[in-house]
mmCIF file of C-alpha atoms in Angstrom:
data_model
loop_
_atom_site.group_PDB
_atom_site.id
_atom_site.type_symbol
_atom_site.label_atom_id
_atom_site.label_comp_id
_atom_site.label_asym_id
_atom_site.label_seq_id
_atom_site.Cartn_x
_atom_site.Cartn_y
_atom_site.Cartn_z
ATOM 1 C CA MET C 1 -6.970 2.967 -24.334
ATOM 2 C CA ALA C 2 -8.071 5.390 -21.627
ATOM 3 C CA ARG C 3 -6.135 3.300 -19.142
ATOM 4 C CA PHE C 4 -2.922 3.880 -20.956
ATOM 5 C CA PHE C 5 -3.002 7.556 -20.134
ATOM 6 C CA GLU C 6 -3.852 6.920 -16.532
ATOM 7 C CA THR C 7 -1.096 4.523 -15.707
ATOM 8 C CA GLY C 8 1.638 6.312 -17.563
ATOM 9 C CA PHE C 9 4.017 5.168 -20.197
ATOM 10 C CA PRO C 10 4.993 1.582 -19.436
ATOM 11 C CA PHE C 11 8.712 2.215 -19.328
ATOM 12 C CA GLU C 12 8.640 5.199 -17.063
ATOM 13 C CA PRO C 13 10.433 4.678 -13.752
ATOM 14 C CA GLY C 14 8.071 3.483 -11.094
ATOM 15 C CA PHE C 15 5.808 1.651 -13.453
ATOM 16 C CA TRP C 16 6.660 -1.641 -11.810
ATOM 17 C CA PHE C 17 6.060 -0.360 -8.335
ATOM 18 C CA GLU C 18 3.602 -2.917 -6.931
ATOM 19 C CA GLY C 19 1.983 -3.454 -10.274
ATOM 20 C CA ALA C 20 0.854 -0.562 -12.384
ATOM 21 C CA ASP C 21 -1.645 0.886 -9.942
ATOM 22 C CA PHE C 22 0.333 2.260 -7.055
ATOM 23 C CA PRO C 23 -0.842 4.102 -5.086
ATOM 24 C CA THR C 24 -4.324 2.662 -4.659
ATOM 25 C CA LEU C 25 -6.839 5.473 -4.766
ATOM 26 C CA ASP C 26 -10.452 6.557 -4.447
ATOM 27 C CA VAL C 27 -11.920 9.428 -6.435
ATOM 28 C CA SER C 28 -15.221 10.866 -5.273
ATOM 29 C CA GLU C 29 -17.193 13.814 -6.507
ATOM 30 C CA GLY C 30 -19.470 15.951 -4.401
ATOM 31 C CA ARG C 31 -21.537 18.939 -5.483
ATOM 32 C CA LYS C 32 -18.699 21.456 -5.059
ATOM 33 C CA LYS C 33 -15.532 19.445 -4.780
ATOM 34 C CA ILE C 34 -13.648 16.369 -5.806
ATOM 35 C CA THR C 35 -11.765 14.308 -3.236
ATOM 36 C CA VAL C 36 -8.932 11.941 -4.057
ATOM 37 C CA LYS C 37 -7.515 9.664 -1.384
ATOM 38 C CA ALA C 38 -4.390 7.627 -2.022
ATOM 39 C CA GLU C 39 -2.772 4.994 0.180
ATOM 40 C CA ILE C 40 0.945 5.665 0.495
ATOM 41 C CA PRO C 41 2.097 4.322 3.851
ATOM 42 C CA GLY C 42 5.443 5.224 5.366
ATOM 43 C CA MET C 43 6.125 8.408 3.422
ATOM 44 C CA ASP C 44 7.706 11.628 4.461
ATOM 45 C CA LYS C 45 5.208 14.283 3.382
ATOM 46 C CA ASP C 46 7.993 16.346 1.819
ATOM 47 C CA ASP C 47 8.682 13.523 -0.622
ATOM 48 C CA LEU C 48 5.181 13.742 -2.079
ATOM 49 C CA GLU C 49 4.367 15.862 -5.085
ATOM 50 C CA VAL C 50 0.859 16.655 -6.248
ATOM 51 C CA ASN C 51 0.204 18.392 -9.554
ATOM 52 C CA VAL C 52 -2.924 19.478 -11.357
ATOM 53 C CA LYS C 53 -2.940 20.248 -15.029
ATOM 54 C CA GLY C 54 -6.272 20.630 -16.761
ATOM 55 C CA ASN C 55 -8.322 17.780 -15.436
ATOM 56 C CA LEU C 56 -5.339 15.541 -14.822
ATOM 57 C CA LEU C 57 -4.123 14.988 -11.288
ATOM 58 C CA THR C 58 -0.633 13.596 -10.905
ATOM 59 C CA ILE C 59 0.792 12.127 -7.724
ATOM 60 C CA ARG C 60 4.444 11.322 -7.638
ATOM 61 C CA GLY C 61 6.930 10.584 -4.957
ATOM 62 C CA GLU C 62 9.966 8.821 -3.784
ATOM 63 C CA LYS C 63 9.436 6.260 -1.091
ATOM 64 C CA ALA C 64 12.680 6.017 0.813
ATOM 65 C CA GLU C 65 13.634 2.879 2.671
ATOM 66 C CA ASP C 66 12.770 2.853 6.327
ATOM 67 C CA ARG C 67 15.666 4.545 8.090
ATOM 68 C CA GLU C 68 15.229 2.397 11.163
ATOM 69 C CA GLU C 69 15.715 -0.756 9.140
ATOM 70 C CA GLU C 70 19.109 0.292 7.873
ATOM 71 C CA HIS C 71 20.977 -1.186 10.808
ATOM 72 C CA GLU C 72 18.989 -4.380 10.964
ATOM 73 C CA ASP C 73 19.161 -7.703 9.157
ATOM 74 C CA PHE C 74 16.274 -8.875 7.026
ATOM 75 C CA PHE C 75 14.371 -12.096 7.440
ATOM 76 C CA HIS C 76 11.470 -11.269 5.255
ATOM 77 C CA ARG C 77 10.846 -8.411 2.901
ATOM 78 C CA GLU C 78 7.640 -7.445 1.147
ATOM 79 C CA ARG C 79 7.456 -3.672 1.361
ATOM 80 C CA ARG C 80 8.446 -1.811 -1.787
ATOM 81 C CA TYR C 81 10.488 1.328 -2.080
ATOM 82 C CA GLY C 82 11.458 3.620 -4.893
ATOM 83 C CA SER C 83 9.828 6.216 -7.030
ATOM 84 C CA PHE C 84 6.230 6.055 -8.169
ATOM 85 C CA HIS C 85 4.000 8.067 -10.369
ATOM 86 C CA ARG C 86 0.322 7.932 -11.051
ATOM 87 C CA ALA C 87 -1.941 10.232 -12.999
ATOM 88 C CA VAL C 88 -5.685 10.129 -12.844
ATOM 89 C CA ALA C 89 -8.309 11.965 -14.885
ATOM 90 C CA LEU C 90 -10.651 14.033 -12.749
ATOM 91 C CA PRO C 91 -14.382 13.791 -13.427
ATOM 92 C CA ALA C 92 -14.889 17.575 -13.699
ATOM 93 C CA GLU C 93 -12.991 20.764 -14.343
ATOM 94 C CA VAL C 94 -11.278 22.092 -11.237
ATOM 95 C CA ASP C 95 -9.759 25.351 -10.094
ATOM 96 C CA PRO C 96 -5.983 24.704 -10.157
ATOM 97 C CA ASP C 97 -5.422 27.465 -7.590
ATOM 98 C CA ASP C 98 -7.763 25.971 -5.056
ATOM 99 C CA VAL C 99 -6.283 22.583 -4.270
ATOM 100 C CA SER C 100 -5.361 21.344 -0.840
ATOM 101 C CA ALA C 101 -3.478 18.214 0.123
ATOM 102 C CA SER C 102 -2.850 16.560 3.465
ATOM 103 C CA TYR C 103 -1.092 13.397 4.570
ATOM 104 C CA LYS C 104 -2.326 11.503 7.587
ATOM 105 C CA ARG C 105 -1.934 7.897 8.734
ATOM 106 C CA GLY C 106 -0.348 6.992 5.433
ATOM 107 C CA VAL C 107 -3.222 8.344 3.364
ATOM 108 C CA LEU C 108 -2.829 11.319 1.057
ATOM 109 C CA LYS C 109 -6.003 13.346 0.677
ATOM 110 C CA VAL C 110 -6.335 15.866 -2.120
ATOM 111 C CA THR C 111 -9.339 18.172 -2.210
ATOM 112 C CA LEU C 112 -10.072 20.064 -5.409
ATOM 113 C CA LYS C 113 -12.715 22.710 -5.950
ATOM 114 C CA LYS C 114 -14.850 22.318 -9.030
ATOM 115 C CA GLN C 115 -15.142 25.202 -11.480
ATOM 116 C CA LYS C 116 -18.870 24.770 -11.664
ATOM 117 C CA GLU C 117 -21.259 23.252 -9.204
ATOM 118 C CA SER C 118 -22.800 20.214 -10.718
ATOM 119 C CA SER C 119 -26.500 20.146 -11.253
ATOM 120 C CA PRO C 120 -27.285 16.811 -12.787
ATOM 121 C CA HIS C 121 -29.734 17.176 -15.587
ATOM 122 C CA LYS C 122 -32.547 14.779 -15.098
ATOM 123 C CA ILE C 123 -34.188 13.334 -18.128
ATOM 124 C CA ARG C 124 -37.735 12.323 -17.911
ATOM 125 C CA VAL C 125 -38.777 9.146 -19.551
ATOM 126 C CA ARG C 126 -42.118 9.579 -21.141
ATOM 127 C CA ALA C 127 -44.470 6.866 -22.113
ATOM 128 C CA ALA C 128 -44.680 6.666 -25.844
ATOM 129 C CA MET E 1 -6.827 -11.811 4.431
ATOM 130 C CA ILE E 2 -7.903 -9.141 2.051
ATOM 131 C CA VAL E 3 -7.566 -9.702 -1.614
ATOM 132 C CA ARG E 4 -6.649 -6.267 -2.778
ATOM 133 C CA GLY E 5 -7.904 -6.816 -6.266
ATOM 134 C CA MET E 6 -4.874 -5.164 -7.781
ATOM 135 C CA PHE E 7 -4.879 -7.520 -10.677
ATOM 136 C CA ASN E 8 -8.614 -7.761 -11.084
ATOM 137 C CA THR E 9 -8.971 -4.540 -13.001
ATOM 138 C CA PRO E 10 -10.308 -4.875 -16.505
ATOM 139 C CA ASN E 11 -7.519 -5.446 -18.942
ATOM 140 C CA TRP E 12 -6.942 -3.878 -22.279
ATOM 141 C CA GLY E 13 -5.157 -5.551 -25.076
ATOM 142 C CA TRP E 14 -1.846 -3.779 -24.643
ATOM 143 C CA GLN E 15 -1.490 -5.065 -21.126
ATOM 144 C CA SER E 16 -1.602 -8.710 -22.034
ATOM 145 C CA PRO E 17 2.174 -9.204 -22.307
ATOM 146 C CA PHE E 18 2.502 -8.149 -18.667
ATOM 147 C CA GLU E 19 -0.290 -10.464 -17.672
ATOM 148 C CA GLU E 20 1.531 -13.248 -19.394
ATOM 149 C CA MET E 21 4.715 -12.470 -17.461
ATOM 150 C CA GLU E 22 2.771 -12.406 -14.235
ATOM 151 C CA ALA E 23 1.307 -15.837 -14.973
ATOM 152 C CA MET E 24 4.753 -17.159 -15.796
ATOM 153 C CA ARG E 25 6.150 -15.786 -12.581
ATOM 154 C CA ARG E 26 3.386 -17.494 -10.621
ATOM 155 C CA ARG E 27 4.282 -20.804 -12.254
ATOM 156 C CA ILE E 28 7.938 -20.344 -11.342
ATOM 157 C CA ASP E 29 7.037 -19.488 -7.758
ATOM 158 C CA HIS E 30 4.871 -22.564 -7.606
ATOM 159 C CA LEU E 31 7.781 -24.709 -8.763
ATOM 160 C CA ASN E 32 10.072 -23.045 -6.245
ATOM 161 C CA ARG E 33 7.689 -23.884 -3.481
ATOM 162 C CA LEU E 34 7.329 -27.450 -4.670
ATOM 163 C CA PHE E 35 11.056 -28.041 -4.708
ATOM 164 C CA THR E 36 12.208 -26.049 -1.734
ATOM 165 C CA GLY E 37 9.130 -26.269 0.470
ATOM 166 C CA ASP E 38 9.571 -22.576 1.024
ATOM 167 C CA SER E 39 6.525 -20.344 1.119
ATOM 168 C CA SER E 40 8.472 -17.098 1.394
ATOM 169 C CA THR E 41 8.765 -16.856 -2.376
ATOM 170 C CA ALA E 42 5.161 -15.664 -2.531
ATOM 171 C CA ARG E 43 5.376 -12.286 -4.163
ATOM 172 C CA ALA E 44 4.680 -9.157 -2.244
ATOM 173 C CA GLY E 45 1.484 -7.395 -3.103
ATOM 174 C CA ALA E 46 -0.241 -10.361 -4.654
ATOM 175 C CA GLY E 47 -3.333 -10.391 -2.481
ATOM 176 C CA VAL E 48 -1.512 -10.258 0.844
ATOM 177 C CA PHE E 49 -2.489 -7.649 3.384
ATOM 178 C CA PRO E 50 -0.760 -6.093 5.181
ATOM 179 C CA LEU E 51 2.656 -6.112 3.545
ATOM 180 C CA ILE E 52 5.356 -6.719 6.130
ATOM 181 C CA ASN E 53 9.085 -6.657 6.685
ATOM 182 C CA VAL E 54 10.703 -8.736 9.401
ATOM 183 C CA THR E 55 14.116 -7.685 10.656
ATOM 184 C CA GLU E 56 16.351 -8.281 13.639
ATOM 185 C CA ASP E 57 19.242 -6.715 15.443
ATOM 186 C CA LYS E 58 21.219 -8.030 18.379
ATOM 187 C CA ASP E 59 18.404 -7.667 20.914
ATOM 188 C CA ASN E 60 15.105 -7.453 19.066
ATOM 189 C CA TYR E 61 12.957 -8.686 16.256
ATOM 190 C CA TYR E 62 11.021 -6.041 14.379
ATOM 191 C CA VAL E 63 7.917 -6.454 12.274
ATOM 192 C CA ARG E 64 6.833 -3.471 10.206
ATOM 193 C CA ALA E 65 3.469 -3.605 8.495
ATOM 194 C CA GLU E 66 1.897 -1.171 6.042
ATOM 195 C CA LEU E 67 -1.573 -0.334 7.287
ATOM 196 C CA PRO E 68 -2.635 2.940 5.690
ATOM 197 C CA GLY E 69 -5.653 4.646 7.212
ATOM 198 C CA LEU E 70 -5.880 2.273 10.144
ATOM 199 C CA GLN E 71 -6.645 3.548 13.640
ATOM 200 C CA ALA E 72 -4.439 2.033 16.319
ATOM 201 C CA ASP E 73 -7.456 0.775 18.273
ATOM 202 C CA ALA E 74 -8.780 -1.215 15.318
ATOM 203 C CA LEU E 75 -5.776 -3.486 15.544
ATOM 204 C CA GLU E 76 -5.161 -6.635 17.542
ATOM 205 C CA ILE E 77 -1.696 -8.016 18.070
ATOM 206 C CA SER E 78 -0.925 -11.213 19.921
ATOM 207 C CA ILE E 79 2.173 -13.312 20.409
ATOM 208 C CA THR E 80 2.300 -17.012 21.201
ATOM 209 C CA GLY E 81 5.731 -18.576 21.382
ATOM 210 C CA ASN E 82 7.377 -17.518 18.155
ATOM 211 C CA SER E 83 4.266 -16.704 16.229
ATOM 212 C CA LEU E 84 2.886 -13.221 15.912
ATOM 213 C CA SER E 85 -0.714 -12.710 14.954
ATOM 214 C CA LEU E 86 -1.911 -9.472 13.465
ATOM 215 C CA SER E 87 -5.588 -8.875 12.868
ATOM 216 C CA GLY E 88 -8.016 -6.050 12.634
ATOM 217 C CA ASN E 89 -10.745 -4.332 10.785
ATOM 218 C CA ARG E 90 -9.922 -1.583 8.385
ATOM 219 C CA GLU E 91 -12.744 0.845 7.888
ATOM 220 C CA ILE E 92 -12.632 3.216 4.979
ATOM 221 C CA ALA E 93 -14.611 6.306 5.888
ATOM 222 C CA GLY E 94 -17.176 7.063 3.219
ATOM 223 C CA GLU E 95 -17.578 10.477 1.656
ATOM 224 C CA ALA E 96 -20.677 12.621 2.140
ATOM 225 C CA ALA E 97 -23.891 10.904 1.143
ATOM 226 C CA GLU E 98 -24.387 12.954 -2.012
ATOM 227 C CA ALA E 99 -20.861 12.295 -3.242
ATOM 228 C CA LYS E 100 -20.446 9.704 -5.905
ATOM 229 C CA TYR E 101 -17.423 7.542 -6.467
ATOM 230 C CA HIS E 102 -15.677 7.559 -9.809
ATOM 231 C CA ARG E 103 -12.983 5.215 -8.667
ATOM 232 C CA ARG E 104 -12.922 3.038 -5.607
ATOM 233 C CA GLU E 105 -9.834 0.922 -5.284
ATOM 234 C CA ARG E 106 -9.222 1.056 -1.567
ATOM 235 C CA GLU E 107 -10.686 -1.930 0.183
ATOM 236 C CA GLY E 108 -11.676 -2.105 3.802
ATOM 237 C CA GLY E 109 -12.687 -5.069 5.883
ATOM 238 C CA LYS E 110 -11.258 -7.663 8.192
ATOM 239 C CA PHE E 111 -7.753 -8.927 7.804
ATOM 240 C CA SER E 112 -5.545 -11.320 9.680
ATOM 241 C CA ARG E 113 -2.041 -12.503 9.238
ATOM 242 C CA VAL E 114 0.195 -14.823 11.219
ATOM 243 C CA ILE E 115 3.946 -14.345 11.068
ATOM 244 C CA GLU E 116 6.379 -17.010 12.203
ATOM 245 C CA LEU E 117 9.429 -15.536 13.892
ATOM 246 C CA PRO E 118 12.736 -17.388 13.756
ATOM 247 C CA GLU E 119 13.000 -17.607 17.556
ATOM 248 C CA HIS E 120 10.955 -17.176 20.702
ATOM 249 C CA VAL E 121 10.452 -13.625 21.888
ATOM 250 C CA ASP E 122 9.764 -12.024 25.228
ATOM 251 C CA SER E 123 6.099 -11.176 24.689
ATOM 252 C CA ASP E 124 5.824 -9.280 27.990
ATOM 253 C CA ARG E 125 8.244 -6.647 26.810
ATOM 254 C CA ALA E 126 6.976 -6.351 23.239
ATOM 255 C CA SER E 127 5.779 -2.929 22.125
ATOM 256 C CA ALA E 128 4.042 -1.446 19.096
ATOM 257 C CA LYS E 129 3.683 1.981 17.546
ATOM 258 C CA MET E 130 1.974 3.442 14.500
ATOM 259 C CA LYS E 131 3.383 6.193 12.309
ATOM 260 C CA ASN E 132 2.308 7.376 8.871
ATOM 261 C CA GLY E 133 0.332 4.188 8.340
ATOM 262 C CA VAL E 134 3.230 1.919 9.231
ATOM 263 C CA LEU E 135 2.978 -0.288 12.299
ATOM 264 C CA THR E 136 6.240 -1.200 14.016
ATOM 265 C CA ILE E 137 6.265 -4.042 16.519
ATOM 266 C CA THR E 138 9.416 -4.431 18.590
ATOM 267 C CA MET E 139 9.889 -7.790 20.253
ATOM 268 C CA PRO E 140 12.876 -8.400 22.520
ATOM 269 C CA LYS E 141 14.508 -11.753 21.894
ATOM 270 C CA ALA E 142 14.092 -14.325 24.632
ATOM 271 C CA GLU E 143 17.287 -14.798 26.636
ATOM 272 C CA SER E 144 17.702 -18.309 25.256
ATOM 273 C CA ALA E 145 17.542 -17.004 21.701
ATOM 274 C CA LYS E 146 20.203 -14.323 22.066
ATOM 275 C CA PRO E 147 23.586 -14.914 20.547
ATOM 276 C CA ARG E 148 26.039 -15.870 23.221
ATOM 277 C CA GLN E 149 29.678 -15.253 23.036
ATOM 278 C CA ILE E 150 31.729 -18.168 24.211
ATOM 279 C CA GLN E 151 34.947 -17.428 25.941
ATOM 280 C CA VAL E 152 37.898 -19.515 25.019
ATOM 281 C CA LYS E 153 39.871 -20.261 28.110
#
């Protein structure tokens, strides 16, 4: 059921954009921050929207058709355009005022600062 | 060719109707191919990397490929006759050693794809550029392949 909340309501626009999991993304957690990298090639950075609410990160956008292709004839077409939307649960609480996002080579990188540094609690296994 | 694993994610019960539709679509595509001998019905995104568009105008053929995160020097492009070969190695930079991944969907590795163009191109004058993860290859049409207007005398 957890997946339901991550991929969005099935009838929302953009759900069919390249299957349910567009854009493809990595979520990694360091000691102080969480990094999310999403593959969204061919975007204009102004058409990307990143939102953080609680521990939910939402990436949405509108991928416009390639302007250069407008005056050309198609032989073969695989690239998808249109609006997309993906929300992902973050592994820790983050500071919503300390989020940075950059777009480079078709990859969106979002860096979020964690509220608390993580100090994994080790549990010793004792011999009985 | 990289299998992107888009459809390999664990499935929950509610998704099964979509899975079923996907399977049905594959069967229809298979039939299409059987009857028409056409391979272009293969659906975009189903394990093909990179995704491409092929277009033309009066003078050129254009191939645009989606290669997010790829450095231009990790790419090899070659043209023989009317076939364009695109190969490379996509490296996904890892995070700091102490970072742990909660989700890792992006897949790196070697890829290669051959694209048949409708006509011969002038490979000497072909050019390529990368922008926002999209590669554009411009290939001027060979003189013999250009449309020729015939004057009626």
